[in-house]
Amino acid sequence: MGQKIERSQWQQIIQQQKDQIILPSDFPNDAELRHTYQVARALDPLLLDYFNNVSFTIDKEQIQQGTESILTRFKAEILKGLHTKTLSDQTEKNAKNQRFSNIFEFAGCRKLYLSSIYTRVISENLGHKIEEIANLSPYIFNPESELSISLKGIDFIVFWQTDLYYGQMKTKKDTLTGSQGSRSINELRIHPRSMFIAALDMGAGTNPSKKKAEAAGIRLEVGESFWSKIGIGYSEMLNKIAATLRDIEQELYDE
């Protein structure tokens, strides 16, 4: 690209160039996807130049410290948020003739009622934290955190074997329902190279399936297959997450 372009100039360059990007003739009739495609194609040469100047030496100690810091914050957020979830407001709720959330709440089964809340909140927060762990890798670029640019269906960009892959990450293989899998394919297939990533090799069959992903030109990466590409130890990360969840469980149910 010649002279190195400073990061502070990227947004201006993207804004100047994105409207000049020509859409493929069969491009979906979706304004958000159109915007994403044009911004991404203007971003591509900037990213290639950026990655060509990155040191890809993996500092395992730095990755470990970063992971532990993220999981420590995860634990603190969960415990602070969930300790407030009790049935103490049930009398007021009944007085206002409000509907019960489920049979566990109606029965006054505190642990069963709270367990469903705990699992939902923890799972959602954990998904964000796993993405943060991936962002520790020098092979990852997050346009939202780095440039305040949101790309529809894209969590980050992976640099692998000299190419850019626009990536969408879900926590595990079966996170998405059937219709959501089709939406992910539509969001990813617009890019020259893309990845659908199941961060944890857990769950039933992958959605979207390997067959559908490959037919759309999308790489499907699950668990170790993904983390090894970005220089982060999958087993080590998994064990740290498990230890953190055990700590959370003990504190939530310690009476």
mmCIF file of C-alpha atoms in Angstrom:
data_model
loop_
_atom_site.group_PDB
_atom_site.id
_atom_site.type_symbol
_atom_site.label_atom_id
_atom_site.label_comp_id
_atom_site.label_asym_id
_atom_site.label_seq_id
_atom_site.Cartn_x
_atom_site.Cartn_y
_atom_site.Cartn_z
ATOM 1 C CA MET A 1 0.000 0.000 0.000
ATOM 2 C CA GLY A 2 3.059 2.250 0.095
ATOM 3 C CA GLN A 3 3.270 4.756 2.939
ATOM 4 C CA LYS A 4 1.787 3.460 6.179
ATOM 5 C CA ILE A 5 -1.643 4.934 6.904
ATOM 6 C CA GLU A 6 -2.261 5.882 10.528
ATOM 7 C CA ARG A 7 -5.237 4.325 12.299
ATOM 8 C CA SER A 8 -6.691 7.779 12.979
ATOM 9 C CA GLN A 9 -7.185 8.209 9.219
ATOM 10 C CA TRP A 10 -9.006 4.928 8.637
ATOM 11 C CA GLN A 11 -12.542 6.133 9.233
ATOM 12 C CA GLN A 12 -12.104 9.090 6.892
ATOM 13 C CA ILE A 13 -10.688 6.852 4.157
ATOM 14 C CA ILE A 14 -13.491 4.322 4.566
ATOM 15 C CA GLN A 15 -16.145 7.043 4.354
ATOM 16 C CA GLN A 16 -14.553 8.424 1.193
ATOM 17 C CA GLN A 17 -14.248 5.068 -0.545
ATOM 18 C CA LYS A 18 -17.228 2.973 0.546
ATOM 19 C CA ASP A 19 -19.753 4.562 -1.833
ATOM 20 C CA GLN A 20 -17.443 3.801 -4.751
ATOM 21 C CA ILE A 21 -17.602 0.075 -4.004
ATOM 22 C CA ILE A 22 -19.738 -1.654 -6.648
ATOM 23 C CA LEU A 23 -22.111 -4.340 -5.395
ATOM 24 C CA PRO A 24 -22.279 -7.741 -7.110
ATOM 25 C CA SER A 25 -25.254 -8.056 -9.478
ATOM 26 C CA ASP A 26 -26.961 -10.693 -7.311
ATOM 27 C CA PHE A 27 -26.477 -8.835 -4.024
ATOM 28 C CA PRO A 28 -29.335 -9.224 -1.474
ATOM 29 C CA ASN A 29 -31.862 -6.410 -1.198
ATOM 30 C CA ASP A 30 -30.813 -5.476 2.337
ATOM 31 C CA ALA A 31 -29.652 -1.948 3.206
ATOM 32 C CA GLU A 32 -27.633 -3.053 6.244
ATOM 33 C CA LEU A 33 -25.833 -5.772 4.298
ATOM 34 C CA ARG A 34 -25.138 -3.308 1.487
ATOM 35 C CA HIS A 35 -23.587 -0.873 3.964
ATOM 36 C CA THR A 36 -21.591 -3.684 5.596
ATOM 37 C CA TYR A 37 -20.267 -4.935 2.256
ATOM 38 C CA GLN A 38 -19.144 -1.502 1.104
ATOM 39 C CA VAL A 39 -17.494 -0.608 4.415
ATOM 40 C CA ALA A 40 -15.787 -4.008 4.606
ATOM 41 C CA ARG A 41 -14.371 -3.770 1.089
ATOM 42 C CA ALA A 42 -13.033 -0.284 1.846
ATOM 43 C CA LEU A 43 -11.558 -1.685 5.070
ATOM 44 C CA ASP A 44 -9.884 -4.701 3.423
ATOM 45 C CA PRO A 45 -6.728 -2.991 2.053
ATOM 46 C CA LEU A 46 -6.245 -1.101 5.313
ATOM 47 C CA LEU A 47 -6.439 -4.341 7.278
ATOM 48 C CA LEU A 48 -4.037 -6.178 4.992
ATOM 49 C CA ASP A 49 -1.532 -3.368 5.427
ATOM 50 C CA TYR A 50 -2.116 -3.439 9.191
ATOM 51 C CA PHE A 51 -1.611 -7.202 9.511
ATOM 52 C CA ASN A 52 1.505 -7.067 7.343
ATOM 53 C CA ASN A 53 3.038 -4.889 10.060
ATOM 54 C CA VAL A 54 1.861 -6.911 13.074
ATOM 55 C CA SER A 55 4.171 -9.078 15.145
ATOM 56 C CA PHE A 56 2.470 -12.463 15.420
ATOM 57 C CA THR A 57 4.637 -13.649 18.290
ATOM 58 C CA ILE A 58 2.242 -15.116 20.847
ATOM 59 C CA ASP A 59 3.050 -14.089 24.413
ATOM 60 C CA LYS A 60 1.454 -16.981 26.305
ATOM 61 C CA GLU A 61 1.843 -15.266 29.657
ATOM 62 C CA GLN A 62 0.132 -12.140 28.348
ATOM 63 C CA ILE A 63 -2.712 -14.221 26.881
ATOM 64 C CA GLN A 64 -3.074 -16.075 30.189
ATOM 65 C CA GLN A 65 -3.146 -12.860 32.211
ATOM 66 C CA GLY A 66 -5.634 -11.301 29.812
ATOM 67 C CA THR A 67 -7.897 -14.359 29.994
ATOM 68 C CA GLU A 68 -7.784 -14.394 33.789
ATOM 69 C CA SER A 69 -8.582 -10.676 33.920
ATOM 70 C CA ILE A 70 -11.599 -11.138 31.628
ATOM 71 C CA LEU A 71 -12.909 -14.100 33.644
ATOM 72 C CA THR A 72 -12.385 -12.263 36.944
ATOM 73 C CA ARG A 73 -14.528 -9.428 35.596
ATOM 74 C CA PHE A 74 -17.055 -11.978 34.301
ATOM 75 C CA LYS A 75 -17.388 -13.520 37.769
ATOM 76 C CA ALA A 76 -17.781 -10.126 39.446
ATOM 77 C CA GLU A 77 -20.463 -9.001 36.971
ATOM 78 C CA ILE A 78 -22.422 -12.226 37.343
ATOM 79 C CA LEU A 79 -22.366 -12.296 41.129
ATOM 80 C CA LYS A 80 -23.253 -8.621 41.418
ATOM 81 C CA GLY A 81 -26.139 -8.974 38.991
ATOM 82 C CA LEU A 82 -27.565 -12.280 40.143
ATOM 83 C CA HIS A 83 -27.425 -11.762 43.889
ATOM 84 C CA THR A 84 -30.246 -9.251 43.385
ATOM 85 C CA LYS A 85 -32.482 -11.886 41.771
ATOM 86 C CA THR A 86 -34.697 -13.124 44.592
ATOM 87 C CA LEU A 87 -38.345 -13.756 45.228
ATOM 88 C CA SER A 88 -38.506 -10.971 47.797
ATOM 89 C CA ASP A 89 -40.798 -8.884 45.597
ATOM 90 C CA GLN A 90 -43.374 -11.649 45.203
ATOM 91 C CA THR A 91 -45.828 -10.150 47.729
ATOM 92 C CA GLU A 92 -45.819 -6.857 45.866
ATOM 93 C CA LYS A 93 -46.160 -8.700 42.584
ATOM 94 C CA ASN A 94 -49.179 -10.642 43.812
ATOM 95 C CA ALA A 95 -50.777 -7.478 45.176
ATOM 96 C CA LYS A 96 -50.567 -5.954 41.718
ATOM 97 C CA ASN A 97 -52.105 -9.102 40.160
ATOM 98 C CA GLN A 98 -49.085 -9.521 37.908
ATOM 99 C CA ARG A 99 -48.576 -12.812 36.100
ATOM 100 C CA PHE A 100 -46.048 -15.367 37.263
ATOM 101 C CA SER A 101 -43.040 -15.986 35.027
ATOM 102 C CA ASN A 102 -43.296 -19.767 35.359
ATOM 103 C CA ILE A 103 -44.524 -22.608 37.578
ATOM 104 C CA PHE A 104 -41.382 -22.493 39.723
ATOM 105 C CA GLU A 105 -42.082 -18.895 40.675
ATOM 106 C CA PHE A 106 -45.744 -19.702 41.394
ATOM 107 C CA ALA A 107 -44.730 -22.631 43.606
ATOM 108 C CA GLY A 108 -42.229 -20.519 45.517
ATOM 109 C CA CYS A 109 -39.389 -22.874 44.491
ATOM 110 C CA ARG A 110 -36.642 -20.310 44.829
ATOM 111 C CA LYS A 111 -33.706 -22.410 43.611
ATOM 112 C CA LEU A 112 -35.535 -23.814 40.596
ATOM 113 C CA TYR A 113 -36.896 -20.395 39.675
ATOM 114 C CA LEU A 114 -33.525 -18.713 39.998
ATOM 115 C CA SER A 115 -31.649 -21.500 38.219
ATOM 116 C CA SER A 116 -33.318 -20.691 34.901
ATOM 117 C CA ILE A 117 -32.446 -17.018 35.367
ATOM 118 C CA TYR A 118 -28.871 -17.842 36.366
ATOM 119 C CA THR A 119 -28.270 -20.074 33.348
ATOM 120 C CA ARG A 120 -29.650 -17.544 30.867
ATOM 121 C CA VAL A 121 -27.740 -14.567 32.254
ATOM 122 C CA ILE A 122 -24.476 -16.478 32.694
ATOM 123 C CA SER A 123 -24.621 -17.957 29.180
ATOM 124 C CA GLU A 124 -25.247 -14.583 27.553
ATOM 125 C CA ASN A 125 -22.460 -12.846 29.478
ATOM 126 C CA LEU A 126 -20.039 -15.726 28.894
ATOM 127 C CA GLY A 127 -20.517 -15.457 25.137
ATOM 128 C CA HIS A 128 -19.333 -11.844 25.229
ATOM 129 C CA LYS A 129 -16.357 -12.733 27.415
ATOM 130 C CA ILE A 130 -15.234 -15.540 25.096
ATOM 131 C CA GLU A 131 -15.251 -13.029 22.253
ATOM 132 C CA GLU A 132 -13.081 -10.732 24.390
ATOM 133 C CA ILE A 133 -10.631 -13.600 24.923
ATOM 134 C CA ALA A 134 -10.408 -14.100 21.155
ATOM 135 C CA ASN A 135 -9.668 -10.387 20.798
ATOM 136 C CA LEU A 136 -6.459 -10.915 22.811
ATOM 137 C CA SER A 137 -4.941 -12.598 19.760
ATOM 138 C CA PRO A 138 -2.840 -10.562 17.302
ATOM 139 C CA TYR A 139 -4.632 -12.493 14.525
ATOM 140 C CA ILE A 140 -7.944 -10.814 15.417
ATOM 141 C CA PHE A 141 -9.188 -7.332 14.546
ATOM 142 C CA ASN A 142 -12.430 -6.071 16.064
ATOM 143 C CA PRO A 143 -13.808 -3.185 13.955
ATOM 144 C CA GLU A 144 -16.327 -2.141 16.598
ATOM 145 C CA SER A 145 -13.872 -1.775 19.477
ATOM 146 C CA GLU A 146 -11.012 -0.491 17.300
ATOM 147 C CA LEU A 147 -12.884 1.835 14.936
ATOM 148 C CA SER A 148 -16.445 2.122 16.314
ATOM 149 C CA ILE A 149 -17.618 0.489 13.080
ATOM 150 C CA SER A 150 -20.455 -2.033 13.268
ATOM 151 C CA LEU A 151 -20.655 -4.641 10.502
ATOM 152 C CA LYS A 152 -23.883 -6.637 10.336
ATOM 153 C CA GLY A 153 -23.316 -10.230 11.434
ATOM 154 C CA ILE A 154 -19.575 -9.749 11.996
ATOM 155 C CA ASP A 155 -17.935 -10.015 15.413
ATOM 156 C CA PHE A 156 -14.325 -9.678 14.272
ATOM 157 C CA ILE A 157 -11.950 -10.273 11.378
ATOM 158 C CA VAL A 158 -9.457 -13.153 11.427
ATOM 159 C CA PHE A 159 -6.117 -12.979 9.631
ATOM 160 C CA TRP A 160 -5.166 -16.519 8.617
ATOM 161 C CA GLN A 161 -2.682 -17.691 6.001
ATOM 162 C CA THR A 162 -2.295 -14.170 4.553
ATOM 163 C CA ASP A 163 -6.070 -13.759 4.052
ATOM 164 C CA LEU A 164 -8.860 -11.873 5.834
ATOM 165 C CA TYR A 165 -11.847 -13.859 7.104
ATOM 166 C CA TYR A 166 -14.922 -12.023 8.350
ATOM 167 C CA GLY A 167 -16.038 -13.975 11.400
ATOM 168 C CA GLN A 168 -19.244 -14.573 13.313
ATOM 169 C CA MET A 169 -18.827 -16.347 16.648
ATOM 170 C CA LYS A 170 -21.405 -18.257 18.688
ATOM 171 C CA THR A 171 -20.729 -19.898 22.033
ATOM 172 C CA LYS A 172 -21.342 -23.496 20.932
ATOM 173 C CA LYS A 173 -22.367 -25.565 17.911
ATOM 174 C CA ASP A 174 -26.129 -25.493 18.431
ATOM 175 C CA THR A 175 -26.531 -21.937 19.731
ATOM 176 C CA LEU A 176 -28.654 -20.961 16.722
ATOM 177 C CA THR A 177 -32.113 -22.226 15.819
ATOM 178 C CA GLY A 178 -32.855 -23.394 12.268
ATOM 179 C CA SER A 179 -33.930 -20.041 10.858
ATOM 180 C CA GLN A 180 -31.075 -18.225 12.588
ATOM 181 C CA GLY A 181 -28.580 -20.469 10.814
ATOM 182 C CA SER A 182 -29.906 -19.315 7.446
ATOM 183 C CA ARG A 183 -29.596 -15.690 8.534
ATOM 184 C CA SER A 184 -25.962 -16.226 9.520
ATOM 185 C CA ILE A 185 -25.212 -17.710 6.104
ATOM 186 C CA ASN A 186 -26.736 -14.662 4.398
ATOM 187 C CA GLU A 187 -24.670 -12.327 6.594
ATOM 188 C CA LEU A 188 -21.392 -14.150 5.963
ATOM 189 C CA ARG A 189 -21.649 -15.165 2.321
ATOM 190 C CA ILE A 190 -21.403 -11.566 1.083
ATOM 191 C CA HIS A 191 -17.706 -11.476 2.006
ATOM 192 C CA PRO A 192 -14.935 -12.957 -0.187
ATOM 193 C CA ARG A 193 -13.824 -15.088 2.776
ATOM 194 C CA SER A 194 -15.720 -15.695 5.993
ATOM 195 C CA MET A 195 -15.872 -17.951 9.045
ATOM 196 C CA PHE A 196 -18.703 -19.220 11.206
ATOM 197 C CA ILE A 197 -17.173 -20.054 14.569
ATOM 198 C CA ALA A 198 -18.512 -22.223 17.384
ATOM 199 C CA ALA A 199 -16.177 -21.175 20.187
ATOM 200 C CA LEU A 200 -16.796 -24.309 22.259
ATOM 201 C CA ASP A 201 -16.908 -27.788 20.750
ATOM 202 C CA MET A 202 -20.142 -28.567 22.573
ATOM 203 C CA GLY A 203 -23.782 -29.116 21.677
ATOM 204 C CA ALA A 204 -25.509 -31.215 19.062
ATOM 205 C CA GLY A 205 -25.118 -30.757 15.294
ATOM 206 C CA THR A 206 -23.694 -27.450 14.135
ATOM 207 C CA ASN A 207 -26.123 -24.855 12.803
ATOM 208 C CA PRO A 208 -25.469 -23.878 10.084
ATOM 209 C CA SER A 209 -24.348 -27.336 9.018
ATOM 210 C CA LYS A 210 -20.946 -27.941 7.463
ATOM 211 C CA LYS A 211 -22.621 -28.796 4.157
ATOM 212 C CA LYS A 212 -24.618 -25.549 4.027
ATOM 213 C CA ALA A 213 -21.659 -23.458 5.148
ATOM 214 C CA GLU A 214 -19.328 -24.932 2.542
ATOM 215 C CA ALA A 215 -21.961 -24.520 -0.184
ATOM 216 C CA ALA A 216 -22.021 -20.806 0.651
ATOM 217 C CA GLY A 217 -18.214 -20.567 0.695
ATOM 218 C CA ILE A 218 -18.048 -20.164 4.479
ATOM 219 C CA ARG A 219 -15.393 -21.837 6.630
ATOM 220 C CA LEU A 220 -16.855 -23.645 9.646
ATOM 221 C CA GLU A 221 -14.516 -23.616 12.648
ATOM 222 C CA VAL A 222 -15.332 -25.415 15.902
ATOM 223 C CA GLY A 223 -13.443 -25.322 19.201
ATOM 224 C CA GLU A 224 -9.762 -26.236 18.923
ATOM 225 C CA SER A 225 -9.823 -25.799 15.140
ATOM 226 C CA PHE A 226 -10.495 -22.079 15.581
ATOM 227 C CA TRP A 227 -8.414 -21.293 18.660
ATOM 228 C CA SER A 228 -5.300 -22.945 17.235
ATOM 229 C CA LYS A 229 -5.513 -20.615 14.226
ATOM 230 C CA ILE A 230 -5.294 -17.538 16.447
ATOM 231 C CA GLY A 231 -2.643 -18.843 18.843
ATOM 232 C CA ILE A 232 -4.773 -19.340 21.966
ATOM 233 C CA GLY A 233 -4.783 -22.658 23.816
ATOM 234 C CA TYR A 234 -8.306 -24.094 23.702
ATOM 235 C CA SER A 235 -7.927 -26.592 26.562
ATOM 236 C CA GLU A 236 -6.307 -24.037 28.859
ATOM 237 C CA MET A 237 -9.069 -21.514 28.174
ATOM 238 C CA LEU A 238 -11.771 -24.138 28.674
ATOM 239 C CA ASN A 239 -10.333 -25.177 32.036
ATOM 240 C CA LYS A 240 -10.172 -21.565 33.219
ATOM 241 C CA ILE A 241 -13.809 -21.004 32.226
ATOM 242 C CA ALA A 242 -14.850 -24.198 34.020
ATOM 243 C CA ALA A 243 -13.018 -23.173 37.199
ATOM 244 C CA THR A 244 -14.688 -19.754 37.111
ATOM 245 C CA LEU A 245 -18.141 -21.308 36.662
ATOM 246 C CA ARG A 246 -17.540 -23.634 39.610
ATOM 247 C CA ASP A 247 -16.627 -20.622 41.750
ATOM 248 C CA ILE A 248 -19.783 -18.823 40.644
ATOM 249 C CA GLU A 249 -21.962 -21.849 41.376
ATOM 250 C CA GLN A 250 -20.507 -22.224 44.845
ATOM 251 C CA GLU A 251 -21.143 -18.599 45.730
ATOM 252 C CA LEU A 252 -24.652 -18.514 44.255
ATOM 253 C CA TYR A 253 -25.854 -21.632 46.039
ATOM 254 C CA ASP A 254 -23.842 -21.311 49.250
ATOM 255 C CA GLU A 255 -26.397 -20.785 51.986
#
